[in-house]
Every structure is written in structure tokens, then in C-alpha cells.
Amino acid sequence: MKYLDEYRAREQAQGILGRIREISKRPVNIMEICGTHTHAISRYGIRQALPPNIRLISGPGCPVCVTSAGDINRIIAFSRARPDVIIATFGDMLRVPGSNSSLQEERAAGGDIRVVYSPLNALDFARTNPEKEVVIYAVGFETTAPTVAATILQAHTEAIKNLSVLSLHKLTPPAMKALLDSGGAVIDGFICPGHVTAIIGAKAYGFLADDYHAACVVAGFEPLDAIFGIYMLISQLEAGRAEIEIQYDRVVTWDGNRRAQAIIAEVYEPCDSTWRGVGMIPGSGLAIRQAYAQYDALRRFEIPAGDETEPAGCRCGEVLKGMIAPPECPLFGRACNTERPVGPCMVSSEGTCAAYYKYRSITV
Amino acid sequence: MCLGIPGRIIEISGSVAVIDVAGARKTVSMALLDGVSMGDYVIVHAGFAIEKIDTQKAEETLRLINEVIVKR
């Protein structure tokens, strides 16, 4: 397929890896923020192909994984209390265990929980079920937030009254700042998320280079993109530079998608948000503005906060902060695997533990 | 979840387009994009086209990669 296959050429991948081995001298820690990068890196064996002085650390870039235990328990309790409500969720959310159930188990027990590919599917549910309320369980970063915001605007245009959104959207730059401020994992550079940045623009990371002297490269998701992004980062770090560069410039610009930004700003305003493992990060969430209050599930229904207790023994929180790699968790691959996941990082197709587990035997 | 797939616009009418993604046809919303036309390549996420692919830059990226490899 055009714009995919040409970025998967093995010979070129080996060529760039060779260049990386030539120029890389000092030990560096590079964090890939995005779960899609984590999976590409695992799937193509990139971590193992790099020289041992380059350590890739996975970050908090899987929206399902960073959704707090409380926010999982909260939707499960709501679905039990309101069997008359259709809950529209992305598929990855279904199997994430709460303290004593999951949306999948609630669905099996009779809850009307429906998987959507697009938030627009929820709009269809609302149109075809006018007697029912439809609530979108909206997780996702800046890439997904404008799709939900556009859905709210569409509902507004069509005067659809039985659709609302439980907004758990999260913003990437405040989380990167919180990670560096926490003094946990030492990070010399970031592989910045390609599609988040397509929306927000690469200039959003300026503070990371200016205030934290962290090198940043916005990379695409095919193997050549990721490997070349790492080459660009190593070039910066070996020269003592900390700059923002765009490897994925066929899609990403400095200013981002202004129309999508305007749609987000029309519907949402920043709010504090709780991330699994990290805790509350100021200004890292999106709440629905007063003008669109009728589409805000939190204003429309009583949805009490859920219990924040993590599953016993689960170390997803430390994995999400880059403090430990998945195999360092005693549950990894034993009590916790993709068939019977304990924590969200093993459930989600973008979770770090799932990536390590699924591709555990792959080498380039 | 920030997975985005490239596809080519083969039909467009108002804010809805049909995109060819590896031979499969997908109907997607164009509500988040200005200034796209037939034949353009876009990245699709959650049923929306979120950005246009700059085909010239796409080729430059491959050229740059090859340059860096040849330098060896």
C-alpha cells in the first residue's frame, strides 16, 4: 500500500541501523511516548537491533492504559445502575479489568455496551434509538479528541438530544512535563507521537528543548520512520543538541491541524486529569465547556467517582512512567498475559506489556 | 489508539468522502480538514481524515534516508 510499504524496506532499515551504530558513542535513554510506536518498535525488533548503549523506554501513550482505575470502576458502576443507557466505547476499553468487573463482563450480564470504531457510530445509535440515552466513553489523546468534539458539534447541528460524552481525554505535553518533573526515569530524548502532533503541531514541544534540554523527534509509525527518528535523536544527542525535529513531515507540521484545534477549543476546555500510575496532572484533561453542557454526561447523569485501588501486584503504574520494563513485573507472562490480563498495559493492543509479551521472541 | 492509516480520496461530497484504503472502501468524515480534493492521500483515524499526506515530503523522506545510508 502506498505510503506504508516503502517505509518498511528491510535493506534500508539495516542501513540506518548501521549508521546509528557508527555515530552512537554514549549511553542514552530515549522514551517513545506513543503506544503505536511501542508496538512498531516491538513488532519489528528495533529495541534489540540497537546498540546496547541506546535504551528505549516506553511511555504513557496508551489511552486505555492511562485511564485511571477509578474511571474504569466508575463506568462499570454507571452501566450497572443504568441498564437503559447505551454505552459506546472503543474496543480496547472492553476487557480492561476494574476492581470487580469489566465492561465486557457487564455486557455479558446484559448491559447495553456497544463497541464503536468511530464516535460517529454513537451518533447513529442515538438517531436509531431515540427513546434511549447514548453515552460515549471517550478516552483518547489529542488525535481522538477532535473526532469526539466534531461528533458533539454534529449532534448539536442535528438537534440530537439523547447523546452525551463522558470525556476522559488526555493531553500529551503536560504528561511529558510531569514525567520529567517527577525525576523518575532519566530521559535524554523523546520520540514524539506522530498523529497527536499532526493535530497539535510540533511547536507544542518547544518547552521540552528549551526548559529541559530534551531532544525531540516527531516520528512516523513504519519501521523506517521509527529507526530514522532514532537516528535523528542520536545525531542530536551526540552533538549535545536539544531541538525539536520532524521526521514524519509528510503528515506533521509545526502548527498542526488548526481546524481540528479550533474544534477542540470550541467544545472543550483544559481540566485536571488523573492518569494511572502518575496521579493528577494539572491541565492534562479536557472537560466539555458550559456552552455544550447538554452533551456532558457528567452534568447530565450522576456518575460518582470510582475506587482508585489498583489490581493487586500490578505494576502498570511504574511501566507507564518508564520506571520499569514489563518483564520486571513479577506478574508479567505468568499471572498476567494477553489471554488473562491483570492490568491495562497487557489488555490494550497499544499497551507496553502486550507489546513485550506478543513480540517477546522477535529479533531483527 | 492513535493509529492512523493512509488512504486515497476516491469520492467526496460535502464533508463526507470515500477513501480507498489498500483496496477497501471506507466512508470517512472530512469535518477536520480544509482544502482536500479527489486523489489526495489522507490519514484516517476513528472515522475522520485528520491530515493530508504531503506527497512531495513523503518522497523527500525516502531520499534523505537513502542519502544517510550512502554516506557510510
Short mmCIF file of C-alpha atoms in Angstrom, two decimals:
data_model
loop_
_atom_site.label_atom_id
_atom_site.label_comp_id
_atom_site.label_asym_id
_atom_site.label_seq_id
_atom_site.Cartn_x
_atom_site.Cartn_y
_atom_site.Cartn_z
CA MET A 1 0.00 0.00 0.00
CA LYS A 2 1.33 3.44 -0.94
CA TYR A 3 2.80 5.45 1.96
CA LEU A 4 3.22 2.26 4.02
CA ASP A 5 5.21 -0.36 2.10
CA GLU A 6 8.06 1.91 1.04
CA TYR A 7 8.72 2.69 4.72
CA ARG A 8 9.10 -1.00 5.55
CA ALA A 9 12.14 -1.84 3.41
CA ARG A 10 14.42 -4.17 5.35
CA GLU A 11 17.62 -3.19 3.50
CA GLN A 12 17.19 0.50 4.30
CA ALA A 13 16.33 -0.35 7.90
CA GLN A 14 19.60 -2.26 8.23
CA GLY A 15 21.43 0.65 6.58
CA ILE A 16 20.16 3.23 9.07
CA LEU A 17 20.82 0.85 11.99
CA GLY A 18 24.41 0.61 10.72
CA ARG A 19 24.70 4.41 10.71
CA ILE A 20 23.30 4.55 14.24
CA ARG A 21 25.95 2.07 15.40
CA GLU A 22 28.65 4.24 13.80
CA ILE A 23 27.64 7.55 15.36
CA SER A 24 26.34 6.38 18.75
CA LYS A 25 29.00 6.67 21.45
CA ARG A 26 27.40 7.50 24.76
CA PRO A 27 24.65 5.86 26.82
CA VAL A 28 21.27 7.48 26.19
CA ASN A 29 17.70 6.93 27.33
CA ILE A 30 15.02 7.61 24.74
CA MET A 31 11.34 7.46 25.57
CA GLU A 32 8.74 6.67 22.96
CA ILE A 33 5.58 8.29 24.23
CA CYS A 34 3.08 6.69 21.89
CA GLY A 35 1.74 3.16 22.26
CA THR A 36 1.65 2.79 18.48
CA HIS A 37 5.42 3.43 18.45
CA THR A 38 5.88 0.91 21.27
CA HIS A 39 4.15 -1.70 19.16
CA ALA A 40 6.08 -0.86 15.98
CA ILE A 41 9.37 -1.00 17.93
CA SER A 42 8.45 -4.38 19.42
CA ARG A 43 6.95 -5.82 16.26
CA TYR A 44 9.99 -5.06 14.12
CA GLY A 45 12.52 -5.95 16.84
CA ILE A 46 14.00 -2.44 16.80
CA ARG A 47 14.87 -2.41 20.52
CA GLN A 48 17.08 -5.50 20.17
CA ALA A 49 18.68 -4.22 16.94
CA LEU A 50 20.04 -1.05 18.57
CA PRO A 51 23.46 -0.95 20.22
CA PRO A 52 23.27 -1.66 23.98
CA ASN A 53 24.09 1.94 24.94
CA ILE A 54 20.75 3.11 23.48
CA ARG A 55 17.91 2.28 25.81
CA LEU A 56 14.34 2.70 24.58
CA ILE A 57 11.82 3.32 27.36
CA SER A 58 8.09 3.07 26.75
CA GLY A 59 5.98 5.95 27.99
CA PRO A 60 2.39 6.70 28.97
CA GLY A 61 0.99 6.80 25.44
CA CYS A 62 -1.76 4.22 25.51
CA PRO A 63 -5.06 5.95 26.31
CA VAL A 64 -6.68 2.79 27.66
CA CYS A 65 -3.70 2.19 29.96
CA VAL A 66 -3.55 5.68 31.44
CA THR A 67 -7.27 5.75 32.19
CA SER A 68 -7.35 5.53 35.97
CA ALA A 69 -8.75 2.55 37.87
CA GLY A 70 -11.32 4.99 39.29
CA ASP A 71 -12.54 5.97 35.83
CA ILE A 72 -12.85 2.28 34.85
CA ASN A 73 -14.78 1.43 38.02
CA ARG A 74 -16.95 4.49 37.53
CA ILE A 75 -18.23 3.50 34.05
CA ILE A 76 -18.80 -0.09 35.21
CA ALA A 77 -20.89 1.12 38.17
CA PHE A 78 -22.79 3.51 35.88
CA SER A 79 -23.55 0.77 33.37
CA ARG A 80 -24.93 -1.39 36.19
CA ALA A 81 -27.02 1.43 37.63
CA ARG A 82 -28.41 2.47 34.23
CA PRO A 83 -29.11 -0.58 32.06
CA ASP A 84 -31.32 1.69 29.92
CA VAL A 85 -28.29 3.67 28.73
CA ILE A 86 -26.29 2.60 25.66
CA ILE A 87 -22.59 2.93 26.41
CA ALA A 88 -20.47 3.45 23.29
CA THR A 89 -16.83 2.53 23.79
CA PHE A 90 -13.71 1.88 21.74
CA GLY A 91 -12.99 -1.84 21.63
CA ASP A 92 -9.77 -1.74 23.62
CA MET A 93 -11.62 -0.50 26.69
CA LEU A 94 -13.90 -3.53 26.85
CA ARG A 95 -11.57 -6.01 28.53
CA VAL A 96 -9.81 -3.67 30.95
CA PRO A 97 -10.45 -5.08 34.41
CA GLY A 98 -11.91 -2.82 37.05
CA SER A 99 -11.85 -3.80 40.72
CA ASN A 100 -14.52 -6.46 40.32
CA SER A 101 -15.71 -6.48 36.71
CA SER A 102 -15.05 -5.19 33.20
CA LEU A 103 -17.28 -3.65 30.54
CA GLN A 104 -17.09 -6.98 28.74
CA GLU A 105 -18.45 -8.80 31.79
CA GLU A 106 -21.14 -6.16 32.21
CA ARG A 107 -22.14 -6.63 28.58
CA ALA A 108 -22.34 -10.40 29.07
CA ALA A 109 -24.57 -9.73 32.10
CA GLY A 110 -26.96 -7.74 29.94
CA GLY A 111 -25.54 -4.21 29.87
CA ASP A 112 -26.06 -2.37 26.58
CA ILE A 113 -22.40 -1.74 25.83
CA ARG A 114 -21.51 -1.28 22.17
CA VAL A 115 -18.11 -1.06 20.54
CA VAL A 116 -17.54 1.80 18.13
CA TYR A 117 -14.82 2.31 15.55
CA SER A 118 -15.69 5.99 15.26
CA PRO A 119 -17.59 8.28 17.65
CA LEU A 120 -19.89 8.89 14.69
CA ASN A 121 -21.18 5.33 15.20
CA ALA A 122 -22.57 6.52 18.55
CA LEU A 123 -24.42 9.26 16.71
CA ASP A 124 -26.10 6.53 14.64
CA PHE A 125 -27.10 4.71 17.85
CA ALA A 126 -28.67 7.95 19.11
CA ARG A 127 -30.57 8.52 15.84
CA THR A 128 -31.91 4.97 15.68
CA ASN A 129 -32.71 4.68 19.42
CA PRO A 130 -34.45 7.99 20.19
CA GLU A 131 -36.02 6.51 23.33
CA LYS A 132 -32.61 5.68 24.78
CA GLU A 133 -29.69 7.72 26.08
CA VAL A 134 -26.29 7.12 24.44
CA VAL A 135 -23.10 7.89 26.37
CA ILE A 136 -19.71 7.89 24.62
CA TYR A 137 -16.99 6.66 26.99
CA ALA A 138 -14.43 8.99 25.46
CA VAL A 139 -10.83 8.06 26.10
CA GLY A 140 -8.00 9.17 23.84
CA PHE A 141 -5.36 11.80 23.28
CA GLU A 142 -5.31 14.87 21.06
CA THR A 143 -5.74 12.68 17.96
CA THR A 144 -9.09 11.36 19.14
CA ALA A 145 -10.42 14.42 20.99
CA PRO A 146 -11.32 16.38 17.82
CA THR A 147 -13.24 13.38 16.42
CA VAL A 148 -15.41 13.33 19.55
CA ALA A 149 -15.71 17.14 19.55
CA ALA A 150 -16.82 17.06 15.89
CA THR A 151 -19.39 14.41 16.82
CA ILE A 152 -20.78 16.71 19.54
CA LEU A 153 -20.97 19.58 17.03
CA GLN A 154 -22.77 17.30 14.57
CA ALA A 155 -25.25 16.26 17.28
CA HIS A 156 -25.78 19.95 18.01
CA THR A 157 -26.42 20.74 14.31
CA GLU A 158 -28.92 17.90 14.02
CA ALA A 159 -30.50 18.76 17.40
CA ILE A 160 -29.89 15.22 18.64
CA LYS A 161 -30.74 15.31 22.32
CA ASN A 162 -30.01 11.79 23.56
CA LEU A 163 -26.23 11.77 23.09
CA SER A 164 -23.63 12.73 25.68
CA VAL A 165 -19.93 12.22 26.30
CA LEU A 166 -18.01 11.14 29.39
CA SER A 167 -14.81 12.98 28.50
CA LEU A 168 -11.65 11.31 29.78
CA HIS A 169 -9.46 12.77 27.05
CA LYS A 170 -5.88 13.42 27.96
CA LEU A 171 -3.25 15.84 26.69
CA THR A 172 0.29 14.71 25.90
CA PRO A 173 2.62 17.68 26.58
CA PRO A 174 1.51 18.16 30.24
CA ALA A 175 2.18 14.45 30.86
CA MET A 176 5.67 14.69 29.35
CA LYS A 177 6.36 17.67 31.59
CA ALA A 178 5.04 15.79 34.65
CA LEU A 179 7.28 12.81 33.86
CA LEU A 180 10.39 15.00 33.69
CA ASP A 181 9.37 16.96 36.82
CA SER A 182 8.82 13.73 38.78
CA GLY A 183 12.53 12.93 38.47
CA GLY A 184 11.72 9.25 37.93
CA ALA A 185 13.02 7.82 34.68
CA VAL A 186 16.02 9.69 33.24
CA ILE A 187 15.09 10.74 29.70
CA ASP A 188 17.55 12.31 27.25
CA GLY A 189 15.20 12.46 24.31
CA PHE A 190 11.68 11.74 23.16
CA ILE A 191 10.24 10.02 20.10
CA CYS A 192 7.18 12.25 19.92
CA PRO A 193 3.84 10.83 18.79
CA GLY A 194 3.17 11.31 15.07
CA HIS A 195 -0.59 11.56 14.99
CA VAL A 196 -1.03 13.53 18.22
CA THR A 197 1.43 16.01 16.73
CA ALA A 198 -0.42 16.08 13.40
CA ILE A 199 -3.17 17.76 15.44
CA ILE A 200 -1.26 19.92 17.96
CA GLY A 201 1.82 20.80 15.84
CA ALA A 202 5.47 20.17 16.68
CA LYS A 203 5.89 23.59 18.26
CA ALA A 204 3.92 22.26 21.26
CA TYR A 205 7.16 20.55 22.41
CA GLY A 206 9.28 23.71 22.39
CA PHE A 207 9.40 23.81 26.21
CA LEU A 208 10.97 20.34 26.33
CA ALA A 209 14.03 21.50 24.40
CA ASP A 210 14.18 24.99 25.96
CA ASP A 211 13.46 24.21 29.62
CA TYR A 212 14.52 20.56 29.96
CA HIS A 213 17.19 20.24 27.27
CA ALA A 214 15.42 17.14 25.95
CA ALA A 215 15.90 16.22 22.29
CA CYS A 216 12.61 15.61 20.46
CA VAL A 217 11.89 14.00 17.10
CA VAL A 218 8.32 13.58 15.87
CA ALA A 219 8.38 10.24 14.06
CA GLY A 220 6.06 8.20 11.90
CA PHE A 221 4.98 4.66 12.70
CA GLU A 222 6.52 2.50 10.00
CA PRO A 223 9.85 0.82 10.80
CA LEU A 224 11.95 3.17 8.62
CA ASP A 225 10.23 6.17 10.22
CA ALA A 226 10.92 4.94 13.75
CA ILE A 227 14.52 3.90 13.04
CA PHE A 228 15.30 7.12 11.19
CA GLY A 229 13.68 9.09 14.03
CA ILE A 230 16.06 7.34 16.43
CA TYR A 231 18.97 8.16 14.10
CA MET A 232 17.94 11.85 14.19
CA LEU A 233 17.73 11.74 18.01
CA ILE A 234 21.15 10.10 18.34
CA SER A 235 22.62 12.71 15.96
CA GLN A 236 21.25 15.45 18.22
CA LEU A 237 22.37 13.83 21.47
CA GLU A 238 25.89 13.03 20.22
CA ALA A 239 26.27 16.69 19.17
CA GLY A 240 24.91 17.92 22.51
CA ARG A 241 21.87 19.44 20.80
CA ALA A 242 18.33 19.52 22.16
CA GLU A 243 15.96 20.53 19.39
CA ILE A 244 12.53 19.73 18.05
CA GLU A 245 12.73 17.97 14.68
CA ILE A 246 10.06 16.40 12.50
CA GLN A 247 10.88 13.10 10.82
CA TYR A 248 7.21 12.48 9.88
CA ASP A 249 6.89 15.69 7.88
CA ARG A 250 4.68 14.11 5.23
CA VAL A 251 1.92 14.41 7.84
CA VAL A 252 3.17 16.65 10.69
CA THR A 253 3.73 20.41 10.57
CA TRP A 254 4.93 22.96 13.13
CA ASP A 255 1.47 24.45 13.55
CA GLY A 256 -0.61 21.28 13.34
CA ASN A 257 -4.20 20.96 12.15
CA ARG A 258 -5.67 24.36 13.01
CA ARG A 259 -9.19 23.35 12.11
CA ALA A 260 -9.05 20.38 14.49
CA GLN A 261 -7.52 22.62 17.18
CA ALA A 262 -10.38 25.12 16.75
CA ILE A 263 -12.98 22.34 17.04
CA ILE A 264 -11.34 21.06 20.24
CA ALA A 265 -11.25 24.60 21.67
CA GLU A 266 -14.88 25.21 20.73
CA VAL A 267 -16.16 22.18 22.65
CA TYR A 268 -13.56 21.56 25.35
CA GLU A 269 -11.52 23.40 27.94
CA PRO A 270 -8.44 22.07 29.76
CA CYS A 271 -9.02 20.48 33.16
CA ASP A 272 -7.02 18.49 35.69
CA SER A 273 -6.97 14.77 34.99
CA THR A 274 -5.90 11.62 36.85
CA TRP A 275 -3.52 9.30 34.99
CA ARG A 276 -2.97 5.74 36.10
CA GLY A 277 0.38 5.43 37.80
CA VAL A 278 1.14 9.13 37.57
CA GLY A 279 -1.76 10.64 39.52
CA MET A 280 -3.36 14.02 38.93
CA ILE A 281 -1.64 16.15 36.29
CA PRO A 282 -2.80 19.78 36.18
CA GLY A 283 -4.32 20.87 32.88
CA SER A 284 -3.87 17.46 31.26
CA GLY A 285 -7.51 16.66 30.55
CA LEU A 286 -10.36 18.08 28.50
CA ALA A 287 -13.74 18.96 30.01
CA ILE A 288 -16.80 19.93 27.99
CA ARG A 289 -17.49 23.68 28.02
CA GLN A 290 -20.63 25.14 29.58
CA ALA A 291 -21.97 26.03 26.12
CA TYR A 292 -22.19 22.31 25.33
CA ALA A 293 -23.27 21.21 28.84
CA GLN A 294 -26.20 19.22 27.43
CA TYR A 295 -23.67 16.84 25.82
CA ASP A 296 -21.69 16.37 29.04
CA ALA A 297 -22.54 13.02 30.65
CA LEU A 298 -21.11 14.24 33.96
CA ARG A 299 -23.63 17.08 34.07
CA ARG A 300 -26.49 15.02 32.69
CA PHE A 301 -26.21 11.95 34.93
CA GLU A 302 -24.98 11.17 38.36
CA ILE A 303 -21.72 9.30 37.72
CA PRO A 304 -19.84 9.16 41.04
CA ALA A 305 -16.05 8.83 41.09
CA GLY A 306 -14.86 5.20 41.26
CA ASP A 307 -12.48 3.38 43.59
CA GLU A 308 -8.84 4.05 42.56
CA THR A 309 -7.42 0.80 44.02
CA GLU A 310 -5.03 -0.85 41.55
CA PRO A 311 -5.20 -4.61 40.87
CA ALA A 312 -3.12 -6.50 43.48
CA GLY A 313 0.52 -6.90 42.44
CA CYS A 314 0.05 -4.99 39.17
CA ARG A 315 2.92 -2.63 38.32
CA CYS A 316 1.34 -0.93 35.29
CA GLY A 317 1.81 2.42 37.03
CA GLU A 318 5.60 2.02 37.04
CA VAL A 319 5.58 0.69 33.47
CA LEU A 320 3.62 3.76 32.32
CA LYS A 321 6.17 6.10 33.90
CA GLY A 322 9.07 4.25 32.29
CA MET A 323 10.38 3.22 35.73
CA ILE A 324 10.40 -0.50 34.92
CA ALA A 325 10.20 -2.59 31.76
CA PRO A 326 7.32 -5.10 31.68
CA PRO A 327 9.45 -8.21 32.38
CA GLU A 328 10.46 -6.64 35.71
CA CYS A 329 6.86 -7.03 36.94
CA PRO A 330 6.52 -10.38 38.76
CA LEU A 331 3.09 -10.94 37.16
CA PHE A 332 4.36 -10.48 33.58
CA GLY A 333 3.83 -13.56 31.42
CA ARG A 334 2.75 -15.62 34.42
CA ALA A 335 -0.36 -14.43 36.26
CA CYS A 336 -0.75 -11.65 33.67
CA ASN A 337 -0.77 -12.43 29.94
CA THR A 338 -2.79 -11.38 26.91
CA GLU A 339 -5.29 -14.22 27.47
CA ARG A 340 -5.86 -13.34 31.13
CA PRO A 341 -4.66 -9.77 31.64
CA VAL A 342 -4.42 -8.31 35.14
CA GLY A 343 -3.52 -4.73 34.24
CA PRO A 344 -4.48 -2.44 31.36
CA CYS A 345 -0.99 -2.43 29.80
CA MET A 346 -1.49 -6.13 28.99
CA VAL A 347 -5.06 -5.63 27.73
CA SER A 348 -4.78 -2.88 25.20
CA SER A 349 -3.46 -3.53 21.71
CA GLU A 350 -1.25 -0.49 22.36
CA GLY A 351 -0.19 -1.44 25.88
CA THR A 352 3.51 -1.76 26.64
CA CYS A 353 3.14 -5.12 28.39
CA ALA A 354 1.06 -6.51 25.50
CA ALA A 355 3.78 -5.38 23.04
CA TYR A 356 6.56 -7.01 25.07
CA TYR A 357 4.53 -10.18 25.55
CA LYS A 358 3.28 -10.57 22.00
CA TYR A 359 6.65 -9.97 20.35
CA ARG A 360 8.88 -11.44 23.09
CA SER A 361 10.81 -13.72 20.74
CA ILE A 362 11.36 -11.33 17.84
CA THR A 363 14.79 -10.18 16.71
CA VAL A 364 15.74 -8.32 13.53
CA MET B 1 -5.43 4.17 19.62
CA CYS B 2 -3.74 6.98 17.78
CA LEU B 3 -3.44 4.53 14.93
CA GLY B 4 -3.92 6.29 11.61
CA ILE B 5 -4.00 4.66 8.22
CA PRO B 6 -3.22 6.27 4.86
CA GLY B 7 -5.82 6.20 2.12
CA ARG B 8 -6.72 7.99 -1.12
CA ILE B 9 -9.87 10.03 -1.63
CA ILE B 10 -11.91 8.50 -4.44
CA GLU B 11 -15.23 10.27 -3.87
CA ILE B 12 -16.00 13.44 -2.00
CA SER B 13 -19.29 15.15 -1.34
CA GLY B 14 -19.62 17.88 1.24
CA SER B 15 -17.97 16.79 4.47
CA VAL B 16 -18.03 13.07 3.68
CA ALA B 17 -15.56 11.20 1.49
CA VAL B 18 -14.97 7.66 0.32
CA ILE B 19 -11.37 6.62 0.87
CA ASP B 20 -9.53 3.74 -0.73
CA VAL B 21 -7.50 2.06 2.00
CA ALA B 22 -5.47 -0.78 0.47
CA GLY B 23 -8.35 -1.65 -1.85
CA ALA B 24 -11.06 -1.41 0.82
CA ARG B 25 -13.53 1.47 0.64
CA LYS B 26 -14.19 3.44 3.79
CA THR B 27 -16.58 6.31 4.28
CA VAL B 28 -14.96 8.96 6.45
CA SER B 29 -15.78 12.42 7.73
CA MET B 30 -13.83 15.37 6.34
CA ALA B 31 -15.02 17.66 9.14
CA LEU B 32 -11.48 18.11 10.49
CA LEU B 33 -9.81 19.03 7.18
CA ASP B 34 -9.87 22.01 4.86
CA GLY B 35 -8.77 22.11 1.28
CA VAL B 36 -8.72 18.46 0.24
CA SER B 37 -9.72 17.18 -3.17
CA MET B 38 -10.13 13.98 -5.16
CA GLY B 39 -6.97 11.89 -5.38
CA ASP B 40 -5.43 13.37 -2.22
CA TYR B 41 -3.97 10.97 0.31
CA VAL B 42 -5.07 11.44 3.92
CA ILE B 43 -4.52 9.82 7.31
CA VAL B 44 -7.70 8.29 8.72
CA HIS B 45 -8.29 7.96 12.48
CA ALA B 46 -11.56 6.92 14.16
CA GLY B 47 -13.63 7.57 11.04
CA PHE B 48 -12.19 11.02 10.34
CA ALA B 49 -9.49 12.22 7.97
CA ILE B 50 -7.14 14.02 10.37
CA GLU B 51 -4.43 15.26 8.00
CA LYS B 52 -3.42 15.35 4.36
CA ILE B 53 -0.28 13.48 3.29
CA ASP B 54 2.26 15.78 1.63
CA THR B 55 3.37 13.51 -1.21
CA GLN B 56 6.42 15.61 -2.05
CA LYS B 57 7.67 15.44 1.54
CA ALA B 58 6.97 11.70 1.56
CA GLU B 59 9.42 11.26 -1.31
CA GLU B 60 11.97 13.61 0.29
CA THR B 61 11.94 11.49 3.44
CA LEU B 62 12.88 8.39 1.46
CA ARG B 63 15.57 10.33 -0.43
CA LEU B 64 17.01 11.63 2.86
CA ILE B 65 17.09 8.11 4.31
CA ASN B 66 18.96 6.84 1.27
CA GLU B 67 21.44 9.73 1.47
CA VAL B 68 22.24 8.95 5.09
CA ILE B 69 22.79 5.27 4.27
CA VAL B 70 25.03 6.03 1.28
CA LYS B 71 27.27 8.22 3.46
CA ARG B 72 28.62 5.09 5.13
#
